[in-house]
Short mmCIF file of C-alpha atoms in Angstrom, two decimals:
data_model
loop_
_atom_site.label_atom_id
_atom_site.label_comp_id
_atom_site.label_asym_id
_atom_site.label_seq_id
_atom_site.Cartn_x
_atom_site.Cartn_y
_atom_site.Cartn_z
CA MET A 54 -6.89 21.14 -15.69
CA THR A 55 -4.29 22.62 -13.25
CA SER A 56 -2.86 26.00 -13.91
CA ALA A 57 0.94 25.72 -14.42
CA PRO A 58 3.01 27.29 -11.25
CA ASP A 59 6.08 29.33 -12.30
CA THR A 60 9.39 27.43 -12.36
CA ALA A 61 10.66 28.46 -9.16
CA ASP A 62 7.71 27.46 -7.12
CA LEU A 63 7.64 24.22 -9.18
CA GLN A 64 11.24 23.51 -8.07
CA ALA A 65 10.47 24.50 -4.39
CA GLU A 66 7.23 22.37 -4.35
CA MET A 67 9.19 19.37 -6.07
CA ALA A 68 11.90 19.46 -3.45
CA ALA A 69 9.19 19.79 -0.70
CA LEU A 70 7.49 16.88 -2.02
CA ARG A 71 10.81 14.60 -2.39
CA ALA A 72 11.33 15.66 1.46
CA PHE A 73 7.64 14.56 2.32
CA SER A 74 7.99 11.72 0.17
CA ALA A 75 11.22 10.10 2.05
CA ALA A 76 9.58 10.94 5.35
CA VAL A 77 6.43 9.10 4.51
CA GLY A 78 8.49 6.30 3.17
CA SER A 79 10.71 6.02 6.18
CA ASP A 80 7.58 5.53 8.43
CA PRO A 81 6.30 1.91 8.66
CA SER A 82 2.94 2.88 10.00
CA LEU A 83 2.30 4.91 6.56
CA THR A 84 4.11 3.12 3.92
CA GLN A 85 5.68 -0.41 3.59
CA ALA A 86 8.73 -1.22 1.07
CA ALA A 87 7.72 0.00 -2.69
CA GLY A 88 3.87 0.65 -1.32
CA GLY A 89 2.25 4.26 -1.40
CA ASN A 90 3.05 6.90 -4.00
CA THR A 91 3.12 10.80 -4.08
CA SER A 92 2.61 13.24 -6.83
CA ILE A 93 2.41 16.75 -8.08
CA LYS A 94 0.71 18.60 -10.94
CA ASP A 95 2.37 20.79 -13.31
CA GLY A 96 -0.38 22.04 -15.67
CA ASP A 97 -1.21 19.17 -17.84
CA THR A 98 1.68 17.08 -16.51
CA LEU A 99 1.49 14.86 -13.70
CA TRP A 100 4.61 14.02 -11.71
CA ILE A 101 4.28 10.56 -9.97
CA LYS A 102 6.52 8.18 -8.13
CA ALA A 103 7.40 5.10 -10.27
CA SER A 104 6.40 1.65 -9.70
CA GLY A 105 8.78 -0.42 -7.84
CA THR A 106 10.60 2.47 -6.57
CA TRP A 107 10.60 3.33 -2.71
CA LEU A 108 9.24 6.66 -1.32
CA ALA A 109 12.22 6.28 1.21
CA HIS A 110 14.75 6.99 -1.61
CA ALA A 111 13.09 10.25 -2.78
CA LEU A 112 16.05 12.21 -1.47
CA GLU A 113 18.80 9.92 -3.16
CA ARG A 114 17.06 8.69 -6.32
CA ASP A 115 15.06 10.18 -9.17
CA ILE A 116 11.94 8.41 -8.51
CA MET A 117 9.28 10.84 -10.16
CA VAL A 118 8.05 10.00 -13.62
CA PRO A 119 6.12 12.67 -15.77
CA VAL A 120 2.84 11.84 -17.33
CA GLU A 121 0.34 13.60 -19.77
CA MET A 122 -2.37 13.93 -17.54
CA MET A 123 -5.58 14.75 -20.10
CA PRO A 124 -5.00 11.67 -22.52
CA LEU A 125 -4.89 9.52 -19.25
CA LEU A 126 -8.11 11.01 -17.90
CA ALA A 127 -9.86 10.72 -21.09
CA ALA A 128 -8.88 6.94 -21.51
CA VAL A 129 -10.35 6.48 -18.01
CA GLU A 130 -13.56 8.12 -19.01
CA ALA A 131 -13.81 5.82 -21.91
CA ASP A 132 -13.33 2.89 -20.11
CA ASP A 133 -10.01 2.37 -22.24
CA PRO A 134 -7.93 -0.59 -21.20
CA ALA A 135 -4.85 1.67 -22.06
CA ALA A 136 -5.65 3.71 -18.71
CA GLU A 137 -4.28 0.55 -16.97
CA GLN A 138 -1.11 1.18 -18.68
CA ALA A 139 -0.13 4.48 -17.33
CA HIS A 140 3.47 4.04 -19.06
CA ARG A 141 2.08 4.70 -22.26
CA PHE A 142 1.55 8.41 -21.17
CA THR A 143 4.74 9.02 -19.96
CA ILE A 144 6.35 12.05 -21.56
CA ALA A 145 9.68 10.27 -22.81
CA ALA A 146 11.79 13.14 -23.49
CA ARG A 147 11.56 14.04 -19.70
CA ASN A 148 11.90 10.46 -18.19
CA PRO A 149 15.62 9.63 -18.71
CA SER A 150 15.31 6.89 -16.16
CA GLY A 151 12.74 4.72 -18.20
CA LEU A 152 10.86 4.06 -15.26
CA ARG A 153 6.93 3.25 -15.54
CA PRO A 154 4.92 5.42 -13.41
CA SER A 155 2.95 4.12 -10.43
CA ILE A 156 0.02 1.56 -10.91
CA GLU A 157 -1.98 3.98 -8.99
CA THR A 158 -1.39 6.96 -11.28
CA THR A 159 -4.98 7.14 -12.30
CA VAL A 160 -5.85 7.69 -8.56
CA HIS A 161 -3.65 10.78 -8.92
CA ALA A 162 -4.84 12.13 -11.73
CA LEU A 163 -8.43 12.06 -10.77
CA MET A 164 -8.01 13.73 -7.75
CA ARG A 165 -8.29 17.58 -8.72
CA GLN A 166 -6.06 18.87 -6.10
CA ARG A 167 -2.42 19.70 -7.03
CA VAL A 168 -0.55 17.71 -4.47
CA VAL A 169 -1.77 14.03 -3.68
CA ALA A 170 -0.26 11.25 -1.40
CA HIS A 171 -1.48 7.56 -1.20
CA VAL A 172 -0.17 5.75 1.92
CA HIS A 173 -1.21 2.24 3.16
CA CYS A 174 -1.57 3.82 6.74
CA VAL A 175 -1.99 0.79 9.01
CA ASP A 176 -4.41 2.56 11.03
CA THR A 177 -6.53 3.33 8.11
CA ILE A 178 -6.27 -0.28 7.06
CA ALA A 179 -7.17 -1.56 10.13
CA LEU A 180 -10.41 0.26 9.73
CA ALA A 181 -10.86 0.00 5.74
CA VAL A 182 -10.75 -3.99 5.98
CA ARG A 183 -14.30 -3.94 8.34
CA THR A 184 -17.49 -4.55 7.04
CA ASP A 185 -18.74 -1.68 9.22
CA ALA A 186 -15.78 0.90 7.97
CA VAL A 187 -18.05 3.29 6.89
CA ALA A 188 -19.80 3.86 10.26
CA GLU A 189 -16.42 3.69 12.00
CA LEU A 190 -14.84 6.21 9.70
CA GLY A 191 -17.94 8.58 9.89
CA GLN A 192 -17.27 8.86 13.57
CA ARG A 193 -14.06 9.96 13.32
CA LEU A 194 -14.04 12.21 9.89
CA ASP A 195 -17.10 13.78 10.25
CA SER A 196 -15.41 17.18 10.00
CA PHE A 197 -13.65 16.27 6.65
CA ASN A 198 -14.79 16.57 3.15
CA TRP A 199 -13.81 12.53 2.56
CA ALA A 200 -15.40 9.49 0.65
CA TYR A 201 -15.16 6.02 0.99
CA VAL A 202 -14.44 3.72 -2.06
CA PRO A 203 -15.47 -0.08 -1.54
CA TYR A 204 -12.34 -2.40 -2.88
CA HIS A 205 -11.64 -2.48 -6.66
CA ARG A 206 -8.55 -3.84 -7.77
CA PRO A 207 -5.91 -1.11 -8.26
CA GLY A 208 -5.67 0.28 -11.65
CA LEU A 209 -8.84 0.83 -14.04
CA PRO A 210 -11.33 -0.54 -11.76
CA LEU A 211 -10.22 1.68 -8.80
CA ALA A 212 -10.04 4.43 -10.92
CA LYS A 213 -13.67 4.22 -12.10
CA GLY A 214 -14.59 3.88 -8.32
CA ILE A 215 -12.78 7.04 -7.50
CA ALA A 216 -14.39 8.70 -10.49
CA LEU A 217 -17.96 8.55 -9.18
CA HIS A 218 -16.80 11.02 -6.37
CA ARG A 219 -14.84 13.61 -8.54
CA ALA A 220 -17.73 16.30 -8.46
CA GLN A 221 -17.38 16.24 -4.50
CA ARG A 222 -13.61 16.97 -4.88
CA PRO A 223 -12.74 15.24 -1.65
CA ASP A 224 -9.68 15.97 0.29
CA VAL A 225 -9.72 12.49 1.80
CA LEU A 226 -10.27 9.07 0.31
CA ILE A 227 -10.51 5.79 2.05
CA LEU A 228 -10.14 3.00 0.03
CA GLY A 229 -11.67 -0.28 1.06
CA ASN A 230 -9.24 -3.00 1.85
CA HIS A 231 -6.19 -0.76 0.64
CA GLY A 232 -5.40 2.55 2.25
CA LEU A 233 -5.87 6.35 2.31
CA VAL A 234 -5.28 9.29 -0.06
CA VAL A 235 -5.21 12.68 0.99
CA ALA A 236 -4.97 15.69 -1.38
CA ALA A 237 -4.22 19.26 -1.02
CA GLU A 238 -2.95 22.37 -2.80
CA SER A 239 0.23 22.46 -1.56
CA VAL A 240 2.90 19.83 -0.23
CA ALA A 241 2.70 21.43 3.24
CA GLU A 242 -1.20 21.54 3.11
CA ALA A 243 -0.87 17.64 2.10
CA GLU A 244 1.45 16.83 5.13
CA ALA A 245 -0.57 18.44 7.71
CA LEU A 246 -3.63 16.85 6.25
CA LEU A 247 -2.12 13.15 6.25
CA ARG A 248 -0.77 14.06 10.02
CA THR A 249 -4.37 15.13 11.03
CA VAL A 250 -6.14 12.19 9.59
CA LYS A 251 -3.58 9.82 10.71
CA GLN A 252 -4.09 10.89 14.16
CA ARG A 253 -7.97 10.72 13.87
CA LEU A 254 -7.81 7.24 12.72
CA ARG A 255 -5.35 6.11 15.34
CA GLN A 256 -5.61 2.69 16.95
CA ASP A 257 -3.00 1.43 19.50
CA ALA A 258 -1.70 -1.95 18.71
CA ARG A 259 -2.15 -4.53 21.48
CA PRO A 260 1.01 -5.24 23.32
CA THR A 261 2.74 -8.75 22.89
CA PRO A 262 5.34 -10.66 24.71
CA PRO A 263 8.58 -10.94 23.15
CA ALA A 264 9.19 -13.60 20.56
CA ASP A 265 10.92 -17.00 21.44
CA THR A 266 13.88 -16.11 18.73
CA GLU A 267 15.97 -19.01 20.36
CA ARG A 268 13.22 -21.77 19.35
CA LEU A 269 12.61 -19.86 16.20
CA SER A 270 16.30 -20.08 15.04
CA GLN A 271 16.29 -23.83 15.63
CA LEU A 272 13.31 -24.16 13.53
CA ALA A 273 14.87 -21.89 10.65
CA ALA A 274 17.27 -24.37 9.86
CA GLY A 275 16.60 -25.49 6.14
CA GLY A 276 15.69 -22.56 4.29
CA TYR A 277 13.92 -19.99 6.76
CA ARG A 278 15.33 -17.02 8.65
CA LEU A 279 14.12 -14.29 11.41
CA PRO A 280 12.27 -11.44 10.10
CA THR A 281 14.17 -8.09 9.72
CA SER A 282 11.87 -6.47 12.02
CA ASP A 283 11.27 -7.81 15.64
CA ALA A 284 7.63 -6.02 15.30
CA ALA A 285 6.80 -8.61 12.60
CA HIS A 286 6.38 -11.31 15.23
CA ALA A 287 3.28 -9.59 16.80
CA VAL A 288 0.77 -11.41 14.48
CA ALA A 289 2.01 -14.82 15.93
CA LEU A 290 2.15 -13.61 19.58
CA ASP A 291 -1.45 -12.22 19.65
CA PRO A 292 -4.15 -14.91 19.20
CA THR A 293 -6.78 -12.42 17.87
CA ALA A 294 -4.03 -11.35 15.41
CA THR A 295 -3.02 -14.99 14.31
CA LYS A 296 -6.81 -15.79 13.94
CA ILE A 297 -7.46 -12.66 11.52
CA ALA A 298 -4.39 -13.55 9.62
CA ALA A 299 -5.30 -17.16 9.10
CA GLY A 300 -8.83 -16.30 7.89
CA GLY A 301 -7.11 -14.99 4.28
CA SER A 302 -5.76 -11.83 2.69
CA LEU A 303 -6.91 -8.40 3.67
CA TYR A 304 -5.15 -6.07 1.17
CA PRO A 305 -3.32 -6.04 -2.05
CA ASP A 306 0.53 -5.75 -1.26
CA HIS A 307 0.11 -8.89 1.16
CA VAL A 308 -1.01 -10.74 -1.57
CA ILE A 309 1.66 -9.21 -4.18
CA PHE A 310 4.72 -9.84 -1.49
CA LEU A 311 3.54 -12.40 0.93
CA GLY A 312 1.38 -14.24 -1.52
CA VAL A 313 -2.33 -15.20 -1.04
CA GLY A 314 -3.37 -15.46 2.86
CA SER A 315 -1.05 -16.65 5.61
CA ALA A 316 0.46 -19.65 6.39
CA VAL A 317 0.15 -20.78 10.32
CA ALA A 318 1.95 -23.75 11.56
CA GLN A 319 0.10 -26.21 13.58
CA PRO A 320 1.50 -27.33 17.28
CA GLY A 321 4.76 -28.97 16.85
CA GLU A 322 5.37 -28.57 13.22
CA THR A 323 8.54 -27.37 11.31
CA PRO A 324 8.81 -25.10 8.27
CA ALA A 325 9.25 -28.38 6.37
CA ASP A 326 6.14 -30.06 7.65
CA VAL A 327 4.06 -26.64 6.90
CA GLN A 328 5.38 -26.77 3.40
CA SER A 329 4.57 -30.35 3.02
CA ARG A 330 0.76 -29.72 4.06
CA ILE A 331 0.09 -26.86 1.91
CA GLU A 332 2.18 -27.90 -1.20
CA SER A 333 4.48 -24.59 -1.27
CA ALA A 334 7.20 -22.71 0.48
CA PRO A 335 5.47 -19.63 1.95
CA ALA A 336 7.38 -16.39 1.95
CA SER A 337 6.49 -16.27 5.78
CA ILE A 338 5.17 -18.64 8.35
CA LEU A 339 3.60 -17.75 11.83
CA PHE A 340 4.33 -20.15 14.75
CA PRO A 341 1.71 -19.26 17.40
CA GLY A 342 3.15 -18.42 20.60
CA LEU A 343 6.76 -18.32 19.23
CA GLY A 344 6.88 -15.60 16.50
CA VAL A 345 7.36 -15.55 12.38
CA LEU A 346 9.84 -16.95 10.36
CA MET A 347 10.77 -15.67 6.65
CA ARG A 348 11.77 -17.85 3.74
CA GLU A 349 15.78 -16.91 3.50
CA ASP A 350 15.21 -15.67 -0.06
CA ALA A 351 12.42 -13.47 1.06
CA SER A 352 12.63 -9.96 -0.32
CA ALA A 353 12.99 -6.33 1.39
CA GLY A 354 9.29 -5.91 0.42
CA ALA A 355 8.27 -9.45 1.46
CA ASP A 356 9.83 -8.41 5.13
CA ALA A 357 8.36 -4.81 5.31
CA MET A 358 4.91 -6.67 4.49
CA ALA A 359 5.38 -9.31 7.27
CA ARG A 360 5.63 -6.11 9.71
CA CYS A 361 2.67 -4.56 7.98
CA LEU A 362 0.55 -7.61 8.50
CA ALA A 363 1.43 -7.50 12.39
CA ASP A 364 0.86 -3.77 12.72
CA VAL A 365 -2.61 -4.05 10.79
CA THR A 366 -3.78 -7.10 12.78
CA THR A 367 -2.85 -6.04 16.15
CA ARG A 368 -5.01 -2.96 15.63
CA ILE A 369 -8.10 -4.72 14.45
CA PRO A 370 -10.51 -5.64 17.59
CA LYS A 371 -11.42 -8.99 18.50
CA GLY A 372 -14.67 -9.85 16.91
CA ALA A 373 -14.57 -6.99 14.44
CA PRO A 374 -16.38 -7.88 11.36
CA LEU A 375 -13.92 -8.27 8.37
CA ARG A 376 -14.00 -8.45 4.70
CA TYR A 377 -11.38 -10.55 3.06
CA LEU A 378 -10.32 -10.53 -0.48
CA SER A 379 -12.19 -12.89 -2.41
CA GLU A 380 -10.56 -15.93 -4.45
CA ASP A 381 -11.07 -13.98 -7.75
CA GLU A 382 -9.61 -10.77 -6.16
CA ASN A 383 -6.63 -12.60 -5.25
CA HIS A 384 -6.36 -14.19 -8.42
CA GLU A 385 -6.63 -10.88 -10.49
CA LEU A 386 -3.91 -9.41 -8.46
CA THR A 387 -1.40 -12.54 -8.59
CA ASN A 388 -1.93 -12.40 -12.58
CA TRP A 389 -1.84 -8.91 -13.35
CA ASP A 390 1.00 -7.80 -15.43
CA ALA A 391 1.36 -4.29 -13.68
CA GLU A 392 2.00 -6.16 -10.34
CA LYS A 393 4.29 -8.68 -12.09
CA TYR A 394 6.56 -5.80 -12.90
CA ARG A 395 6.53 -4.29 -9.27
CA GLN A 396 7.44 -7.78 -8.13
CA LYS A 397 10.16 -8.05 -10.66
CA LEU A 398 11.67 -5.01 -9.63
CA ASP A 399 11.44 -5.82 -5.93
CA ALA A 400 13.30 -9.03 -6.48
CA ALA A 401 16.08 -7.11 -8.53
CA ALA A 402 16.32 -4.67 -5.56
CA ALA A 403 16.81 -7.55 -2.88
CA LYS A 404 20.00 -8.61 -4.83
CA ARG A 405 21.47 -5.67 -5.11
#
């Protein structure tokens, strides 16, 4: 239980949290689209970002949802499936928007500190997808109170994995094949900790040549377009990155917004050829040596994740041992109601 701050202090911290959230949400190296979330505890109430909303919008929209923390924690401890449905613990009278709390609400509730930030930092992910992640991270985080949590599906499975480290009261969590969590007693401390950890985990992306946008534009006729960010092309312009992407799915949000794995065109193929060969219309297609094309109706979330794929894969060294999500892990993400809700919100936002 966290002691309740006075009203003025809470209002000041909430304002600081909104500013912090907007800054994190506007940095694609930390957060992409509706991914990532922040929270603050007010006694037994947990204020957390709503599922499907963007941290980048924190200063212009009401994206925080109040949740009763103690019943939620009791559900986690009892291994109650209700813990997967955080919206059942919202305080309706203080939630006029009717939005659902983040899929990751249990992560924030389990952290004992007052302020928590969960981000999909590309530098972190580039390490967290490796089978030797613990050894690599240990060299960089030796002075921190940190813990590594192997991959679990977001929701109750991930909560149970984090709960194993609760007595340690870590300030930093590295989530295998997923991302980074930092926790502190104030927004300012959480912001400083995030900045320091990100610097410790920094890996420079390999430089790539420019994309052949003229050729890509020719190929795009018939249902595809260029990505919104030129940075997204890098995954197809760096042979190591292309090979890594072709190997499968590395983290959950890729599966949710781009689908399982990556579609890589063979020499001379058009988007129609790729679709015919794999019997689907992928959200993105990698054309080695040329760049990337996005399906015309791809959402803003898909575009953000296309850039994330490039940012992550160009930071992974050639020959690094990798852990891809299994077929079962991909399946449980694509068939999970909580993620279907987030996809629905993303699709609706794309039409505005």
